[in-house]
Amino acid sequence: MADLCSVSPEILVPAANETLELVLGSQVELNCTVRWAGTEHCQPIPTWSKDGQWLGRGSSQDTVWSGQNSSEQLLASVLQLNLTQDADFGVFACWISNATATFTLRRAEAVGHVPAVLAALLVLLLLVLLAVLYVQCRLNALLWYRDRYGELEINDGKLYDAYVSHANAPDDQKFIHFIVKPQLENRHGYKLFLDEQNILPNSEPSADLIMNVSRCRRLIVVLSVAYLEQEWCNSSFREGLWRLLELSRKPIFIVFESQYREITHPAITLLKQHRSTVTLLVWRAGSMTPSSDFWKELCLALPRKVSFPAGRSVGDPQTQLQEDKDPMLILHSSYLDSAGDLDPDGDLGTGLRGRIFGSPPPPRLGGPGIPRAPAPSGMEEAQLRDGQRSEIDVSDLGSRNYGARTDFYCLVTEDDI
């Protein structure tokens, strides 16, 4: 029996020295379990120490039980601790006979909710800032990208940037002539063709409409209350919309905020349903400001404007320099001069076209043996200047009825017919 009691107990728990990091205010139980071979007469007495100082015998709870083999005994000693202050942390040791188990308790900083809450608020603030920047700068970024990398619509035979259709009403005329036209033409450099006639009489496009729209790059329709009173808007707006889609790509419709919200006109409802095929703009109370979103969205729907270096003409050569000089209406070949043309024999297609459709100046003879022509008198110079300026008025070119004209150049003779 003495030999059995002299055998050192085997520590089962912990398997090795443990180090625990606990926050202040925690409760912990240190379990020290040993096994030895012998009877209860050989039961060892566990003791605990903290930082080398012995603790009282009543500080732990000890439990003894027999193992599967009657000659095997087990002992569990549990030390309960309340870590309420820094002095409660340290190195605890469990002593059973000559076997020792060590527990090292260290204080860990409490991980509160403040950092997580601050991180969540920071992420939320960042999302709100990105949303505000998107709302405020989205149109400006799109305009910058369009003006830098957008498609150039020049040398396409178009004379105008937009065909504007509006009702013949005082409010509509004021809106077009005093707001839309000055803003687009003077500020942004676009050229507009204004028309206050019914563009779809009997729900079919007229010959004038087809010709005039074909000369414009975009189609703008001002859907005011007076405009919606037209017959085709009330009876067959859907069919009329398909006609307009055939004439112009993605036409632009301008509606006013009051009628956009309050008026339940079928045309407004149809345009809301087909936003992918048309551009629907709403004129609001703050749209009068030149920097408002209305003008930015309208410029995005219009063609990209061409910018030339300083000292050269600004704008599209077809739109800015041709000035509606339709060769079909020219009476004299000297009406337009080709002195400024970079390539009199043909359009270069890349540079600015100066004066077009002109005839070369008469040759000037000179030399030592050829007498110079006498200088013309003042009367002759005045007559010569008047003859060179002889032209017809083309200010109403867009409103003329081309179908009724008979003085076009004809390339087909009666014999060919």
mmCIF file with all atom_site columns, N, CA, C and O in Angstrom, residues 165-193:
data_model
loop_
_atom_site.group_PDB
_atom_site.id
_atom_site.type_symbol
_atom_site.label_atom_id
_atom_site.label_alt_id
_atom_site.label_comp_id
_atom_site.label_asym_id
_atom_site.label_entity_id
_atom_site.label_seq_id
_atom_site.pdbx_PDB_ins_code
_atom_site.Cartn_x
_atom_site.Cartn_y
_atom_site.Cartn_z
_atom_site.occupancy
_atom_site.B_iso_or_equiv
_atom_site.pdbx_formal_charge
_atom_site.auth_seq_id
_atom_site.auth_comp_id
_atom_site.auth_asym_id
_atom_site.auth_atom_id
_atom_site.pdbx_PDB_model_num
ATOM 1   N N  . SER A 1 165 ? -41.071 72.051 -82.369 1.00 0.00 ? 165 SER A N  1
ATOM 2   C CA . SER A 1 165 ? -42.490 72.155 -82.674 1.00 0.00 ? 165 SER A CA 1
ATOM 3   C C  . SER A 1 165 ? -43.230 72.624 -81.431 1.00 0.00 ? 165 SER A C  1
ATOM 4   O O  . SER A 1 165 ? -43.102 72.025 -80.353 1.00 0.00 ? 165 SER A O  1
ATOM 5   N N  . HIS A 1 166 ? -44.001 73.699 -81.567 1.00 0.00 ? 166 HIS A N  1
ATOM 6   C CA . HIS A 1 166 ? -44.756 74.242 -80.435 1.00 0.00 ? 166 HIS A CA 1
ATOM 7   C C  . HIS A 1 166 ? -46.078 74.782 -80.935 1.00 0.00 ? 166 HIS A C  1
ATOM 8   O O  . HIS A 1 166 ? -46.292 74.972 -82.142 1.00 0.00 ? 166 HIS A O  1
ATOM 9   N N  . ALA A 1 167 ? -46.975 75.035 -80.012 1.00 0.00 ? 167 ALA A N  1
ATOM 10  C CA . ALA A 1 167 ? -48.304 75.518 -80.357 1.00 0.00 ? 167 ALA A CA 1
ATOM 11  C C  . ALA A 1 167 ? -48.264 77.016 -80.628 1.00 0.00 ? 167 ALA A C  1
ATOM 12  O O  . ALA A 1 167 ? -47.399 77.749 -80.128 1.00 0.00 ? 167 ALA A O  1
ATOM 13  N N  . ASN A 1 168 ? -49.227 77.456 -81.441 1.00 0.00 ? 168 ASN A N  1
ATOM 14  C CA . ASN A 1 168 ? -49.342 78.880 -81.759 1.00 0.00 ? 168 ASN A CA 1
ATOM 15  C C  . ASN A 1 168 ? -50.158 79.565 -80.671 1.00 0.00 ? 168 ASN A C  1
ATOM 16  O O  . ASN A 1 168 ? -51.282 80.007 -80.885 1.00 0.00 ? 168 ASN A O  1
ATOM 17  N N  . ALA A 1 169 ? -49.588 79.621 -79.488 1.00 0.00 ? 169 ALA A N  1
ATOM 18  C CA . ALA A 1 169 ? -50.233 80.246 -78.329 1.00 0.00 ? 169 ALA A CA 1
ATOM 19  C C  . ALA A 1 169 ? -49.264 81.244 -77.719 1.00 0.00 ? 169 ALA A C  1
ATOM 20  O O  . ALA A 1 169 ? -48.039 81.053 -77.794 1.00 0.00 ? 169 ALA A O  1
ATOM 21  N N  . PRO A 1 170 ? -49.766 82.319 -77.114 1.00 0.00 ? 170 PRO A N  1
ATOM 22  C CA . PRO A 1 170 ? -48.860 83.345 -76.568 1.00 0.00 ? 170 PRO A CA 1
ATOM 23  C C  . PRO A 1 170 ? -47.867 82.784 -75.551 1.00 0.00 ? 170 PRO A C  1
ATOM 24  O O  . PRO A 1 170 ? -46.682 83.112 -75.590 1.00 0.00 ? 170 PRO A O  1
ATOM 25  N N  . ASP A 1 171 ? -48.339 81.928 -74.641 1.00 0.00 ? 171 ASP A N  1
ATOM 26  C CA . ASP A 1 171 ? -47.431 81.390 -73.626 1.00 0.00 ? 171 ASP A CA 1
ATOM 27  C C  . ASP A 1 171 ? -46.356 80.501 -74.255 1.00 0.00 ? 171 ASP A C  1
ATOM 28  O O  . ASP A 1 171 ? -45.188 80.541 -73.860 1.00 0.00 ? 171 ASP A O  1
ATOM 29  N N  . ASP A 1 172 ? -46.751 79.713 -75.233 1.00 0.00 ? 172 ASP A N  1
ATOM 30  C CA . ASP A 1 172 ? -45.773 78.849 -75.891 1.00 0.00 ? 172 ASP A CA 1
ATOM 31  C C  . ASP A 1 172 ? -44.750 79.669 -76.670 1.00 0.00 ? 172 ASP A C  1
ATOM 32  O O  . ASP A 1 172 ? -43.543 79.349 -76.662 1.00 0.00 ? 172 ASP A O  1
ATOM 33  N N  . GLN A 1 173 ? -45.203 80.712 -77.355 1.00 0.00 ? 173 GLN A N  1
ATOM 34  C CA . GLN A 1 173 ? -44.278 81.546 -78.113 1.00 0.00 ? 173 GLN A CA 1
ATOM 35  C C  . GLN A 1 173 ? -43.296 82.265 -77.195 1.00 0.00 ? 173 GLN A C  1
ATOM 36  O O  . GLN A 1 173 ? -42.107 82.386 -77.510 1.00 0.00 ? 173 GLN A O  1
ATOM 37  N N  . LYS A 1 174 ? -43.775 82.736 -76.050 1.00 0.00 ? 174 LYS A N  1
ATOM 38  C CA . LYS A 1 174 ? -42.865 83.376 -75.091 1.00 0.00 ? 174 LYS A CA 1
ATOM 39  C C  . LYS A 1 174 ? -41.850 82.362 -74.564 1.00 0.00 ? 174 LYS A C  1
ATOM 40  O O  . LYS A 1 174 ? -40.660 82.677 -74.414 1.00 0.00 ? 174 LYS A O  1
ATOM 41  N N  . PHE A 1 175 ? -42.312 81.162 -74.266 1.00 0.00 ? 175 PHE A N  1
ATOM 42  C CA . PHE A 1 175 ? -41.412 80.145 -73.751 1.00 0.00 ? 175 PHE A CA 1
ATOM 43  C C  . PHE A 1 175 ? -40.334 79.787 -74.766 1.00 0.00 ? 175 PHE A C  1
ATOM 44  O O  . PHE A 1 175 ? -39.159 79.623 -74.410 1.00 0.00 ? 175 PHE A O  1
ATOM 45  N N  . ILE A 1 176 ? -40.701 79.703 -76.021 1.00 0.00 ? 176 ILE A N  1
ATOM 46  C CA . ILE A 1 176 ? -39.734 79.319 -77.052 1.00 0.00 ? 176 ILE A CA 1
ATOM 47  C C  . ILE A 1 176 ? -38.803 80.474 -77.394 1.00 0.00 ? 176 ILE A C  1
ATOM 48  O O  . ILE A 1 176 ? -37.573 80.325 -77.408 1.00 0.00 ? 176 ILE A O  1
ATOM 49  N N  . HIS A 1 177 ? -39.357 81.644 -77.659 1.00 0.00 ? 177 HIS A N  1
ATOM 50  C CA . HIS A 1 177 ? -38.561 82.762 -78.178 1.00 0.00 ? 177 HIS A CA 1
ATOM 51  C C  . HIS A 1 177 ? -37.763 83.479 -77.098 1.00 0.00 ? 177 HIS A C  1
ATOM 52  O O  . HIS A 1 177 ? -36.740 84.101 -77.411 1.00 0.00 ? 177 HIS A O  1
ATOM 53  N N  . PHE A 1 178 ? -38.221 83.439 -75.856 1.00 0.00 ? 178 PHE A N  1
ATOM 54  C CA . PHE A 1 178 ? -37.533 84.189 -74.808 1.00 0.00 ? 178 PHE A CA 1
ATOM 55  C C  . PHE A 1 178 ? -36.794 83.295 -73.812 1.00 0.00 ? 178 PHE A C  1
ATOM 56  O O  . PHE A 1 178 ? -36.049 83.816 -72.980 1.00 0.00 ? 178 PHE A O  1
ATOM 57  N N  . ILE A 1 179 ? -36.983 82.000 -73.867 1.00 0.00 ? 179 ILE A N  1
ATOM 58  C CA . ILE A 1 179 ? -36.304 81.101 -72.917 1.00 0.00 ? 179 ILE A CA 1
ATOM 59  C C  . ILE A 1 179 ? -35.494 80.045 -73.665 1.00 0.00 ? 179 ILE A C  1
ATOM 60  O O  . ILE A 1 179 ? -34.275 79.970 -73.526 1.00 0.00 ? 179 ILE A O  1
ATOM 61  N N  . VAL A 1 180 ? -36.181 79.224 -74.458 1.00 0.00 ? 180 VAL A N  1
ATOM 62  C CA . VAL A 1 180 ? -35.506 78.083 -75.069 1.00 0.00 ? 180 VAL A CA 1
ATOM 63  C C  . VAL A 1 180 ? -34.506 78.536 -76.129 1.00 0.00 ? 180 VAL A C  1
ATOM 64  O O  . VAL A 1 180 ? -33.331 78.143 -76.115 1.00 0.00 ? 180 VAL A O  1
ATOM 65  N N  . LYS A 1 181 ? -34.946 79.361 -77.050 1.00 0.00 ? 181 LYS A N  1
ATOM 66  C CA . LYS A 1 181 ? -34.064 79.766 -78.150 1.00 0.00 ? 181 LYS A CA 1
ATOM 67  C C  . LYS A 1 181 ? -32.847 80.546 -77.672 1.00 0.00 ? 181 LYS A C  1
ATOM 68  O O  . LYS A 1 181 ? -31.716 80.225 -78.076 1.00 0.00 ? 181 LYS A O  1
ATOM 69  N N  . PRO A 1 182 ? -32.989 81.582 -76.803 1.00 0.00 ? 182 PRO A N  1
ATOM 70  C CA . PRO A 1 182 ? -31.767 82.271 -76.343 1.00 0.00 ? 182 PRO A CA 1
ATOM 71  C C  . PRO A 1 182 ? -30.816 81.346 -75.586 1.00 0.00 ? 182 PRO A C  1
ATOM 72  O O  . PRO A 1 182 ? -29.597 81.469 -75.720 1.00 0.00 ? 182 PRO A O  1
ATOM 73  N N  . GLN A 1 183 ? -31.369 80.441 -74.801 1.00 0.00 ? 183 GLN A N  1
ATOM 74  C CA . GLN A 1 183 ? -30.490 79.575 -74.022 1.00 0.00 ? 183 GLN A CA 1
ATOM 75  C C  . GLN A 1 183 ? -29.714 78.609 -74.916 1.00 0.00 ? 183 GLN A C  1
ATOM 76  O O  . GLN A 1 183 ? -28.501 78.428 -74.742 1.00 0.00 ? 183 GLN A O  1
ATOM 77  N N  . LEU A 1 184 ? -30.393 77.985 -75.856 1.00 0.00 ? 184 LEU A N  1
ATOM 78  C CA . LEU A 1 184 ? -29.737 76.983 -76.686 1.00 0.00 ? 184 LEU A CA 1
ATOM 79  C C  . LEU A 1 184 ? -28.860 77.613 -77.765 1.00 0.00 ? 184 LEU A C  1
ATOM 80  O O  . LEU A 1 184 ? -27.772 77.114 -78.057 1.00 0.00 ? 184 LEU A O  1
ATOM 81  N N  . GLU A 1 185 ? -29.323 78.697 -78.380 1.00 0.00 ? 185 GLU A N  1
ATOM 82  C CA . GLU A 1 185 ? -28.558 79.292 -79.471 1.00 0.00 ? 185 GLU A CA 1
ATOM 83  C C  . GLU A 1 185 ? -27.438 80.199 -78.969 1.00 0.00 ? 185 GLU A C  1
ATOM 84  O O  . GLU A 1 185 ? -26.302 80.123 -79.451 1.00 0.00 ? 185 GLU A O  1
ATOM 85  N N  . ASN A 1 186 ? -27.735 81.061 -78.012 1.00 0.00 ? 186 ASN A N  1
ATOM 86  C CA . ASN A 1 186 ? -26.736 82.035 -77.562 1.00 0.00 ? 186 ASN A CA 1
ATOM 87  C C  . ASN A 1 186 ? -25.744 81.433 -76.567 1.00 0.00 ? 186 ASN A C  1
ATOM 88  O O  . ASN A 1 186 ? -24.555 81.747 -76.605 1.00 0.00 ? 186 ASN A O  1
ATOM 89  N N  . ARG A 1 187 ? -26.241 80.599 -75.681 1.00 0.00 ? 187 ARG A N  1
ATOM 90  C CA . ARG A 1 187 ? -25.370 80.065 -74.629 1.00 0.00 ? 187 ARG A CA 1
ATOM 91  C C  . ARG A 1 187 ? -24.651 78.796 -75.065 1.00 0.00 ? 187 ARG A C  1
ATOM 92  O O  . ARG A 1 187 ? -23.465 78.618 -74.773 1.00 0.00 ? 187 ARG A O  1
ATOM 93  N N  . HIS A 1 188 ? -25.347 77.911 -75.754 1.00 0.00 ? 188 HIS A N  1
ATOM 94  C CA . HIS A 1 188 ? -24.764 76.616 -76.103 1.00 0.00 ? 188 HIS A CA 1
ATOM 95  C C  . HIS A 1 188 ? -24.403 76.497 -77.582 1.00 0.00 ? 188 HIS A C  1
ATOM 96  O O  . HIS A 1 188 ? -23.812 75.499 -77.977 1.00 0.00 ? 188 HIS A O  1
ATOM 97  N N  . GLY A 1 189 ? -24.761 77.464 -78.409 1.00 0.00 ? 189 GLY A N  1
ATOM 98  C CA . GLY A 1 189 ? -24.334 77.449 -79.796 1.00 0.00 ? 189 GLY A CA 1
ATOM 99  C C  . GLY A 1 189 ? -25.115 76.535 -80.714 1.00 0.00 ? 189 GLY A C  1
ATOM 100 O O  . GLY A 1 189 ? -24.647 76.216 -81.810 1.00 0.00 ? 189 GLY A O  1
ATOM 101 N N  . TYR A 1 190 ? -26.308 76.108 -80.323 1.00 0.00 ? 190 TYR A N  1
ATOM 102 C CA . TYR A 1 190 ? -27.126 75.277 -81.201 1.00 0.00 ? 190 TYR A CA 1
ATOM 103 C C  . TYR A 1 190 ? -27.916 76.152 -82.170 1.00 0.00 ? 190 TYR A C  1
ATOM 104 O O  . TYR A 1 190 ? -28.132 77.344 -81.937 1.00 0.00 ? 190 TYR A O  1
ATOM 105 N N  . LYS A 1 191 ? -28.363 75.549 -83.243 1.00 0.00 ? 191 LYS A N  1
ATOM 106 C CA . LYS A 1 191 ? -29.166 76.247 -84.236 1.00 0.00 ? 191 LYS A CA 1
ATOM 107 C C  . LYS A 1 191 ? -30.510 75.542 -84.334 1.00 0.00 ? 191 LYS A C  1
ATOM 108 O O  . LYS A 1 191 ? -30.576 74.334 -84.590 1.00 0.00 ? 191 LYS A O  1
ATOM 109 N N  . LEU A 1 192 ? -31.587 76.304 -84.132 1.00 0.00 ? 192 LEU A N  1
ATOM 110 C CA . LEU A 1 192 ? -32.924 75.734 -84.032 1.00 0.00 ? 192 LEU A CA 1
ATOM 111 C C  . LEU A 1 192 ? -33.765 76.124 -85.234 1.00 0.00 ? 192 LEU A C  1
ATOM 112 O O  . LEU A 1 192 ? -33.611 77.209 -85.800 1.00 0.00 ? 192 LEU A O  1
ATOM 113 N N  . PHE A 1 193 ? -34.663 75.238 -85.590 1.00 0.00 ? 193 PHE A N  1
ATOM 114 C CA . PHE A 1 193 ? -35.687 75.505 -86.597 1.00 0.00 ? 193 PHE A CA 1
ATOM 115 C C  . PHE A 1 193 ? -37.023 75.496 -85.856 1.00 0.00 ? 193 PHE A C  1
ATOM 116 O O  . PHE A 1 193 ? -37.446 74.462 -85.323 1.00 0.00 ? 193 PHE A O  1
#
